[in-house]
Amino acid sequence: MARSNPERRAALLDAALEVLAEEGARGLTFRAVDQRAAVPAGTASNYFANRDALLAQCANRVYERLEPDADTLAQGLEGPRDAARVTALMHQVVDRVAAFPTGFLALLELRLAALRRPELREVLTRRIGEDIRFNTDYHLATGLPGDATTVQLLILALNWLILERLTLPDLFGAEHRTALVDALVARLLAGENTTPAN
Amino acid sequence: MARSNPERRAALLDAALEVLAEEGARGLTFRAVDQRAAVPAGTASNYFANRDALLAQCANRVYERLEPDADTLAQGLEGPRDAARVTALMHQVVDRVAAFPTGFLALLELRLAALRRPELREVLTRRIGEDIRFNTDYHLATGLPGDATTVQLLILALNWLILERLTLPDLFGAEHRTALVDALVARLLAGENTTPAN
């Protein structure tokens, strides 16, 4: 029977994320997780049926830790609903995600591992799809400017900007990255009602 | 003395890219490259001073293989210079990069390896920076709509879209990805002269 101490489970998953970010999916063994979490050998295998189950739950754990708290979510529903507010929120999101590099890098390693694991690919597609829908619905519910396409385009560009910040921070310096976020939001919102040219 | 048969060197680097994309930087040994290239053991070590030199040259090789040919570059300088043309060119770029998944994934693995290798980080920052400058200069030289910021924002969003296409192709289906590229170009261009709101 799988153990169910939720704190212990979370600590094991956090250790697994660190192993993933530092050593890639190939380094993710129950033994490595036990060592990283500083628990007796055999602990992780009591909590996860197998390595695939562990990999699948790692993605959930990243999103669990990235979830904004209730205060942050409520703030999005307050104040003016204008482009300046969207810009401020996007800077906050970028900073929140980049402040948890282990989570971002672990998700990237999970994507790479999924190239050879169709089940993991399904799990990631579902979990990341949920996140995109959550962000889109939240954005539309706030009444902030920008439609569903805007939200998806923001997610694409900001994700790669975070990748640059974490892996090659000198490619665009901090100031230039800030200016890129500002321009991205301003231009996408101003161009929102443009019909694509084909 | 390092050997200098250019075809052999290129074949070794192509084998190295395959090893990187499939096994990550940790799997990249001279022995693995020799095996993948089907050459006698010891060949790779005659061409590259050490593993760092090999990693550094892998990035160059990806860009060498992605370089558009002279005809493609010349085409950019012909015909109407409008949003529809930028859209068509962006679809071409996405298709060209995505058609070489080994190169895209190898570069991603190099970025991850660079987290622990400051010298490799410098090499990648320089090489990727050159590519961004090349694309920006080319775009501005064509007289197509869009400034340097437009080009950088396109690069950010399209790179992540390619990552989605290669790792989680069902997250956005093919049609939706096409629509996202269309909307991205149309909105960024229409909003180009908007002053960021802060």
Short mmCIF file of C-alpha atoms in Angstrom, two decimals:
data_model
loop_
_atom_site.label_atom_id
_atom_site.label_comp_id
_atom_site.label_asym_id
_atom_site.label_seq_id
_atom_site.Cartn_x
_atom_site.Cartn_y
_atom_site.Cartn_z
CA MET A 1 0.00 0.00 0.00
CA ALA A 2 1.34 3.44 -0.89
CA ARG A 3 2.09 5.65 2.11
CA SER A 4 0.10 8.81 2.44
CA ASN A 5 1.84 11.30 4.74
CA PRO A 6 1.28 14.41 2.59
CA GLU A 7 4.27 16.40 3.95
CA ARG A 8 6.60 13.47 3.39
CA ARG A 9 5.23 12.98 -0.12
CA ALA A 10 5.74 16.68 -0.90
CA ALA A 11 9.29 16.58 0.46
CA LEU A 12 10.08 13.57 -1.72
CA LEU A 13 8.68 15.33 -4.79
CA ASP A 14 10.70 18.47 -3.99
CA ALA A 15 13.80 16.30 -3.78
CA ALA A 16 12.85 14.70 -7.10
CA LEU A 17 12.56 18.16 -8.73
CA GLU A 18 16.08 19.00 -7.54
CA VAL A 19 17.44 15.75 -8.96
CA LEU A 20 15.62 16.40 -12.26
CA ALA A 21 16.90 19.99 -12.55
CA GLU A 22 20.47 19.03 -11.70
CA GLU A 23 20.90 15.62 -13.26
CA GLY A 24 18.09 15.26 -15.78
CA ALA A 25 15.45 12.53 -15.92
CA ARG A 26 18.15 9.89 -16.39
CA GLY A 27 19.47 10.65 -12.91
CA LEU A 28 16.02 10.33 -11.31
CA THR A 29 16.06 7.05 -9.39
CA PHE A 30 14.31 6.21 -6.12
CA ARG A 31 17.75 5.95 -4.57
CA ALA A 32 18.72 9.47 -5.74
CA VAL A 33 15.44 10.87 -4.37
CA ASP A 34 15.90 9.17 -0.99
CA GLN A 35 19.44 10.52 -0.76
CA ARG A 36 18.45 14.04 -1.80
CA ALA A 37 15.55 14.07 0.69
CA ALA A 38 17.81 12.62 3.40
CA VAL A 39 15.35 9.82 4.23
CA PRO A 40 16.04 6.10 4.72
CA ALA A 41 16.65 4.08 1.55
CA GLY A 42 13.37 2.61 0.35
CA THR A 43 11.19 5.55 1.41
CA ALA A 44 10.42 6.88 -2.09
CA SER A 45 9.46 3.41 -3.27
CA ASN A 46 6.80 3.35 -0.53
CA TYR A 47 5.20 6.50 -1.91
CA PHE A 48 5.34 5.94 -5.68
CA ALA A 49 4.41 2.76 -7.52
CA ASN A 50 7.28 3.17 -9.99
CA ARG A 51 9.52 5.69 -11.70
CA ASP A 52 6.81 6.67 -14.22
CA ALA A 53 4.40 7.50 -11.39
CA LEU A 54 7.10 9.61 -9.76
CA LEU A 55 7.83 11.49 -13.03
CA ALA A 56 4.13 12.11 -13.61
CA GLN A 57 3.66 13.61 -10.14
CA CYS A 58 6.69 15.87 -10.47
CA ALA A 59 4.87 18.07 -13.00
CA ASN A 60 1.93 18.51 -10.64
CA ARG A 61 4.28 19.46 -7.84
CA VAL A 62 5.89 22.23 -9.92
CA TYR A 63 2.49 23.81 -10.63
CA GLU A 64 1.42 23.35 -7.01
CA ARG A 65 4.44 25.34 -5.87
CA LEU A 66 3.97 28.02 -8.56
CA GLU A 67 0.31 28.58 -7.74
CA PRO A 68 -0.24 32.19 -6.70
CA ASP A 69 -1.70 32.54 -3.21
CA ALA A 70 -5.25 33.82 -2.68
CA ASP A 71 -4.03 37.38 -2.02
CA THR A 72 -2.14 37.53 -5.30
CA LEU A 73 -5.14 36.16 -7.20
CA ALA A 74 -7.48 38.64 -5.51
CA GLN A 75 -5.18 41.54 -6.40
CA GLY A 76 -5.69 40.80 -10.07
CA LEU A 77 -9.37 41.57 -9.58
CA GLU A 78 -8.70 44.97 -7.98
CA GLY A 79 -7.70 48.35 -9.36
CA PRO A 80 -7.72 49.63 -12.92
CA ARG A 81 -8.08 47.14 -15.76
CA ASP A 82 -5.67 48.64 -18.22
CA ALA A 83 -2.50 47.82 -20.16
CA ALA A 84 -0.27 49.11 -17.33
CA ARG A 85 -1.87 46.60 -14.97
CA VAL A 86 -1.35 43.72 -17.43
CA THR A 87 2.30 44.77 -17.76
CA ALA A 88 2.75 44.80 -13.96
CA LEU A 89 1.10 41.37 -13.64
CA MET A 90 3.31 39.89 -16.38
CA HIS A 91 6.46 41.17 -14.62
CA GLN A 92 5.16 39.53 -11.43
CA VAL A 93 4.55 36.21 -13.18
CA VAL A 94 8.00 36.21 -14.80
CA ASP A 95 9.64 36.97 -11.44
CA ARG A 96 7.61 34.29 -9.64
CA VAL A 97 8.47 31.58 -12.16
CA ALA A 98 12.13 32.62 -12.45
CA ALA A 99 12.45 32.63 -8.64
CA PHE A 100 11.89 28.86 -8.72
CA PRO A 101 14.51 27.83 -11.29
CA THR A 102 14.44 24.23 -10.06
CA GLY A 103 10.77 23.97 -11.04
CA PHE A 104 11.26 25.53 -14.47
CA LEU A 105 14.30 23.38 -15.28
CA ALA A 106 12.64 20.22 -13.92
CA LEU A 107 9.63 20.80 -16.22
CA LEU A 108 12.01 21.24 -19.15
CA GLU A 109 13.73 17.94 -18.28
CA LEU A 110 10.30 16.28 -18.03
CA ARG A 111 9.44 17.54 -21.55
CA LEU A 112 12.70 16.08 -22.86
CA ALA A 113 12.07 12.78 -21.07
CA ALA A 114 8.55 12.72 -22.57
CA LEU A 115 10.07 12.45 -26.06
CA ARG A 116 10.61 8.78 -25.25
CA ARG A 117 7.62 8.24 -22.91
CA PRO A 118 4.19 8.63 -24.51
CA GLU A 119 2.42 8.29 -21.14
CA LEU A 120 4.45 11.08 -19.61
CA ARG A 121 3.76 13.18 -22.71
CA GLU A 122 0.03 12.71 -22.12
CA VAL A 123 0.35 13.67 -18.47
CA LEU A 124 2.34 16.81 -19.31
CA THR A 125 0.02 17.80 -22.16
CA ARG A 126 -2.95 17.54 -19.81
CA ARG A 127 -1.30 19.37 -16.89
CA ILE A 128 0.22 22.18 -18.96
CA GLY A 129 -3.05 22.50 -20.91
CA GLU A 130 -4.90 22.94 -17.60
CA ASP A 131 -2.46 25.66 -16.59
CA ILE A 132 -2.99 27.53 -19.87
CA ARG A 133 -6.77 27.28 -19.47
CA PHE A 134 -6.57 28.44 -15.85
CA ASN A 135 -4.50 31.46 -16.84
CA THR A 136 -6.77 32.27 -19.78
CA ASP A 137 -9.98 31.98 -17.73
CA TYR A 138 -8.49 34.02 -14.90
CA HIS A 139 -7.35 36.73 -17.29
CA LEU A 140 -10.76 36.94 -18.97
CA ALA A 141 -12.56 36.91 -15.59
CA THR A 142 -10.54 39.90 -14.35
CA GLY A 143 -11.82 42.06 -17.19
CA LEU A 144 -8.25 43.04 -18.02
CA PRO A 145 -7.58 43.90 -21.67
CA GLY A 146 -6.50 40.99 -23.89
CA ASP A 147 -8.33 37.95 -25.26
CA ALA A 148 -7.48 34.24 -25.04
CA THR A 149 -5.02 34.54 -27.94
CA THR A 150 -3.23 37.39 -26.15
CA VAL A 151 -2.81 35.20 -23.07
CA GLN A 152 -1.39 32.32 -25.12
CA LEU A 153 1.03 34.59 -27.00
CA LEU A 154 2.18 36.09 -23.70
CA ILE A 155 2.77 32.61 -22.29
CA LEU A 156 4.87 31.61 -25.33
CA ALA A 157 7.11 34.67 -25.33
CA LEU A 158 7.48 34.93 -21.55
CA ASN A 159 8.39 31.27 -21.18
CA TRP A 160 11.29 31.64 -23.62
CA LEU A 161 12.34 34.89 -21.92
CA ILE A 162 12.49 33.01 -18.60
CA LEU A 163 14.54 30.28 -20.28
CA GLU A 164 16.98 32.96 -21.47
CA ARG A 165 17.12 34.53 -18.02
CA LEU A 166 17.85 31.20 -16.32
CA THR A 167 20.27 29.68 -18.84
CA LEU A 168 21.98 32.61 -20.65
CA PRO A 169 21.32 35.65 -18.42
CA ASP A 170 23.77 37.88 -20.31
CA LEU A 171 22.15 37.36 -23.72
CA PHE A 172 19.56 40.00 -22.89
CA GLY A 173 20.51 41.85 -19.70
CA ALA A 174 17.93 42.50 -16.96
CA GLU A 175 17.01 45.97 -18.26
CA HIS A 176 16.54 44.75 -21.79
CA ARG A 177 14.38 41.85 -20.59
CA THR A 178 12.17 44.32 -18.73
CA ALA A 179 11.84 46.46 -21.86
CA LEU A 180 10.92 43.38 -23.90
CA VAL A 181 8.08 42.49 -21.51
CA ASP A 182 6.83 46.10 -21.62
CA ALA A 183 6.89 46.16 -25.44
CA LEU A 184 5.35 42.69 -25.74
CA VAL A 185 2.30 43.59 -23.65
CA ALA A 186 1.85 47.04 -25.19
CA ARG A 187 2.09 45.82 -28.79
CA LEU A 188 -0.03 42.69 -28.41
CA LEU A 189 -2.81 44.66 -26.70
CA ALA A 190 -2.70 47.55 -29.17
CA GLY A 191 -2.80 45.13 -32.10
CA GLU A 192 -5.48 42.86 -30.60
CA ASN A 193 -8.22 43.61 -33.10
CA THR A 194 -6.02 43.31 -36.15
CA THR A 195 -7.05 40.65 -38.64
CA PRO A 196 -4.12 38.38 -39.55
CA ALA A 197 -2.82 39.01 -43.08
CA ASN A 198 -2.63 35.91 -45.22
CA MET B 1 47.89 17.97 -34.04
CA ALA B 2 44.15 18.28 -34.63
CA ARG B 3 43.02 16.69 -37.88
CA SER B 4 41.37 18.95 -40.41
CA ASN B 5 39.32 16.95 -42.89
CA PRO B 6 36.24 19.25 -42.94
CA GLU B 7 33.73 16.58 -43.99
CA ARG B 8 34.93 14.21 -41.28
CA ARG B 9 34.79 17.02 -38.71
CA ALA B 10 31.21 17.89 -39.78
CA ALA B 11 30.16 14.22 -39.61
CA LEU B 12 31.58 13.95 -36.09
CA LEU B 13 29.72 17.08 -35.01
CA ASP B 14 26.48 15.77 -36.54
CA ALA B 15 26.95 12.56 -34.57
CA ALA B 16 27.59 14.65 -31.45
CA LEU B 17 24.31 16.55 -32.00
CA GLU B 18 22.43 13.24 -32.17
CA VAL B 19 24.04 12.04 -28.96
CA LEU B 20 23.22 15.37 -27.26
CA ALA B 21 19.58 15.33 -28.40
CA GLU B 22 19.04 11.70 -27.39
CA GLU B 23 21.16 11.32 -24.28
CA GLY B 24 21.88 14.83 -23.06
CA ALA B 25 25.26 16.42 -22.44
CA ARG B 26 26.13 13.78 -19.84
CA GLY B 27 26.04 11.12 -22.56
CA LEU B 28 28.39 13.08 -24.82
CA THR B 29 31.74 11.29 -24.70
CA PHE B 30 34.30 10.89 -27.47
CA ARG B 31 33.52 7.19 -27.41
CA ALA B 32 29.78 7.81 -27.92
CA VAL B 33 30.54 10.19 -30.82
CA ASP B 34 32.87 7.68 -32.50
CA GLN B 35 30.23 4.97 -32.17
CA ARG B 36 27.42 7.16 -33.46
CA ALA B 37 29.52 8.33 -36.42
CA ALA B 38 30.61 4.73 -37.09
CA VAL B 39 34.30 5.66 -37.16
CA PRO B 40 37.24 3.94 -35.44
CA ALA B 41 37.60 4.54 -31.71
CA GLY B 42 39.88 7.51 -31.12
CA THR B 43 38.77 9.49 -34.18
CA ALA B 44 36.85 12.22 -32.31
CA SER B 45 39.76 12.78 -29.95
CA ASN B 46 41.92 13.57 -33.00
CA TYR B 47 39.55 16.36 -34.01
CA PHE B 48 38.68 18.02 -30.69
CA ALA B 49 41.14 18.95 -27.94
CA ASN B 50 38.69 17.93 -25.21
CA ARG B 51 35.00 17.56 -24.35
CA ASP B 52 34.57 21.31 -23.77
CA ALA B 53 35.91 22.06 -27.26
CA LEU B 54 33.49 19.52 -28.70
CA LEU B 55 30.50 21.01 -26.79
CA ALA B 56 31.45 24.52 -27.91
CA GLN B 57 31.58 23.53 -31.58
CA CYS B 58 28.22 21.74 -31.43
CA ALA B 59 26.37 25.06 -31.13
CA ASN B 60 28.12 26.41 -34.23
CA ARG B 61 27.22 23.28 -36.13
CA VAL B 62 23.50 23.67 -35.34
CA TYR B 63 23.47 27.21 -36.71
CA GLU B 64 25.56 26.18 -39.72
CA ARG B 65 22.94 23.58 -40.61
CA LEU B 66 20.02 25.97 -39.99
CA GLU B 67 21.47 28.72 -42.19
CA PRO B 68 19.06 29.52 -45.01
CA ASP B 69 20.60 29.05 -48.45
CA ALA B 70 21.33 32.02 -50.72
CA ASP B 71 18.05 31.58 -52.63
CA THR B 72 15.97 31.70 -49.47
CA LEU B 73 17.82 34.81 -48.27
CA ALA B 74 17.38 36.49 -51.65
CA GLN B 75 13.65 35.73 -51.65
CA GLY B 76 13.26 37.83 -48.52
CA LEU B 77 14.43 40.82 -50.51
CA GLU B 78 11.84 40.31 -53.27
CA GLY B 79 8.14 40.98 -53.54
CA PRO B 80 5.87 43.11 -51.36
CA ARG B 81 7.13 44.22 -47.95
CA ASP B 82 3.99 43.82 -45.92
CA ALA B 83 2.59 41.98 -42.93
CA ALA B 84 1.48 39.02 -45.06
CA ARG B 85 5.08 38.57 -46.20
CA VAL B 86 6.41 38.67 -42.62
CA THR B 87 3.80 36.06 -41.67
CA ALA B 88 4.84 33.79 -44.55
CA LEU B 89 8.53 34.16 -43.64
CA MET B 90 7.84 33.34 -39.98
CA HIS B 91 5.98 30.16 -40.95
CA GLN B 92 9.00 29.23 -43.11
CA VAL B 93 11.43 29.82 -40.24
CA VAL B 94 9.33 27.77 -37.80
CA ASP B 95 9.11 24.91 -40.30
CA ARG B 96 12.85 25.04 -41.06
CA VAL B 97 13.85 24.93 -37.39
CA ALA B 98 11.26 22.29 -36.45
CA ALA B 99 12.37 20.11 -39.38
CA PHE B 100 15.73 19.70 -37.61
CA PRO B 101 14.56 18.58 -34.15
CA THR B 102 17.99 17.13 -33.35
CA GLY B 103 19.51 20.61 -33.68
CA PHE B 104 16.84 22.32 -31.56
CA LEU B 105 17.00 19.69 -28.83
CA ALA B 106 20.82 19.61 -28.87
CA LEU B 107 20.92 23.39 -28.34
CA LEU B 108 18.50 23.02 -25.43
CA GLU B 109 20.75 20.36 -23.89
CA LEU B 110 23.75 22.66 -24.40
CA ARG B 111 21.91 25.44 -22.53
CA LEU B 112 21.21 23.06 -19.66
CA ALA B 113 24.84 21.89 -19.62
CA ALA B 114 25.96 25.54 -19.58
CA LEU B 115 24.33 25.98 -16.16
CA ARG B 116 27.43 24.25 -14.76
CA ARG B 117 29.97 25.40 -17.38
CA PRO B 118 30.65 29.15 -17.45
CA GLU B 119 32.84 28.83 -20.55
CA LEU B 120 30.13 27.06 -22.50
CA ARG B 121 27.66 29.70 -21.30
CA GLU B 122 29.91 32.38 -22.81
CA VAL B 123 30.20 30.49 -26.10
CA LEU B 124 26.42 30.03 -26.34
CA THR B 125 25.68 33.63 -25.34
CA ARG B 126 28.02 34.85 -28.08
CA ARG B 127 26.74 32.45 -30.77
CA ILE B 128 23.03 32.92 -30.04
CA GLY B 129 23.58 36.69 -29.74
CA GLU B 130 25.15 36.65 -33.22
CA ASP B 131 22.14 34.80 -34.58
CA ILE B 132 19.73 37.33 -33.08
CA ARG B 133 21.77 40.21 -34.55
CA PHE B 134 21.93 38.49 -37.94
CA ASN B 135 18.16 38.02 -37.99
CA THR B 136 17.52 41.57 -36.84
CA ASP B 137 19.90 43.12 -39.38
CA TYR B 138 18.48 40.96 -42.17
CA HIS B 139 14.91 41.89 -41.26
CA LEU B 140 15.71 45.62 -41.15
CA ALA B 141 17.67 45.38 -44.44
CA THR B 142 14.70 43.81 -46.24
CA GLY B 143 12.53 46.83 -45.52
CA LEU B 144 9.84 44.52 -44.14
CA PRO B 145 7.60 46.02 -41.44
CA GLY B 146 8.79 45.54 -37.87
CA ASP B 147 11.67 47.02 -35.84
CA ALA B 148 14.44 45.30 -33.87
CA THR B 149 12.11 44.80 -30.89
CA THR B 150 9.55 43.11 -33.15
CA VAL B 151 12.21 40.66 -34.34
CA GLN B 152 13.28 39.82 -30.78
CA LEU B 153 9.68 39.31 -29.61
CA LEU B 154 9.03 37.05 -32.62
CA ILE B 155 12.14 35.02 -31.77
CA LEU B 156 11.00 34.56 -28.15
CA ALA B 157 7.45 33.45 -28.93
CA LEU B 158 8.35 31.30 -31.95
CA ASN B 159 11.11 29.47 -30.08
CA TRP B 160 8.69 28.39 -27.36
CA LEU B 161 6.10 27.46 -29.99
CA ILE B 162 8.71 25.20 -31.64
CA LEU B 163 9.50 23.68 -28.24
CA GLU B 164 5.77 22.90 -27.82
CA ARG B 165 5.58 21.44 -31.32
CA LEU B 166 8.57 19.17 -30.73
CA THR B 167 7.91 18.07 -27.14
CA LEU B 168 4.11 18.26 -26.62
CA PRO B 169 2.63 18.42 -30.14
CA ASP B 170 -0.95 17.88 -28.94
CA LEU B 171 -0.94 20.82 -26.51
CA PHE B 172 -1.70 23.17 -29.38
CA GLY B 173 -2.59 21.23 -32.53
CA ALA B 174 -1.05 22.16 -35.90
CA GLU B 175 -3.93 24.41 -36.94
CA HIS B 176 -3.92 26.28 -33.67
CA ARG B 177 -0.14 26.77 -33.87
CA THR B 178 -0.57 28.26 -37.36
CA ALA B 179 -3.25 30.63 -36.06
CA LEU B 180 -0.98 31.67 -33.18
CA VAL B 181 1.84 32.60 -35.60
CA ASP B 182 -0.63 34.57 -37.75
CA ALA B 183 -1.99 36.45 -34.72
CA LEU B 184 1.48 37.05 -33.25
CA VAL B 185 2.79 38.73 -36.40
CA ALA B 186 -0.40 40.71 -37.06
CA ARG B 187 -0.71 42.03 -33.51
CA LEU B 188 2.97 42.85 -32.94
CA LEU B 189 3.15 44.77 -36.23
CA ALA B 190 -0.12 46.63 -35.69
CA GLY B 191 0.93 47.59 -32.18
CA GLU B 192 4.51 48.51 -33.12
CA ASN B 193 4.29 52.25 -32.44
CA THR B 194 2.52 51.88 -29.12
CA THR B 195 4.36 53.34 -26.14
CA PRO B 196 4.61 50.83 -23.29
CA ALA B 197 2.33 51.70 -20.36
CA ASN B 198 4.09 51.83 -17.00
#
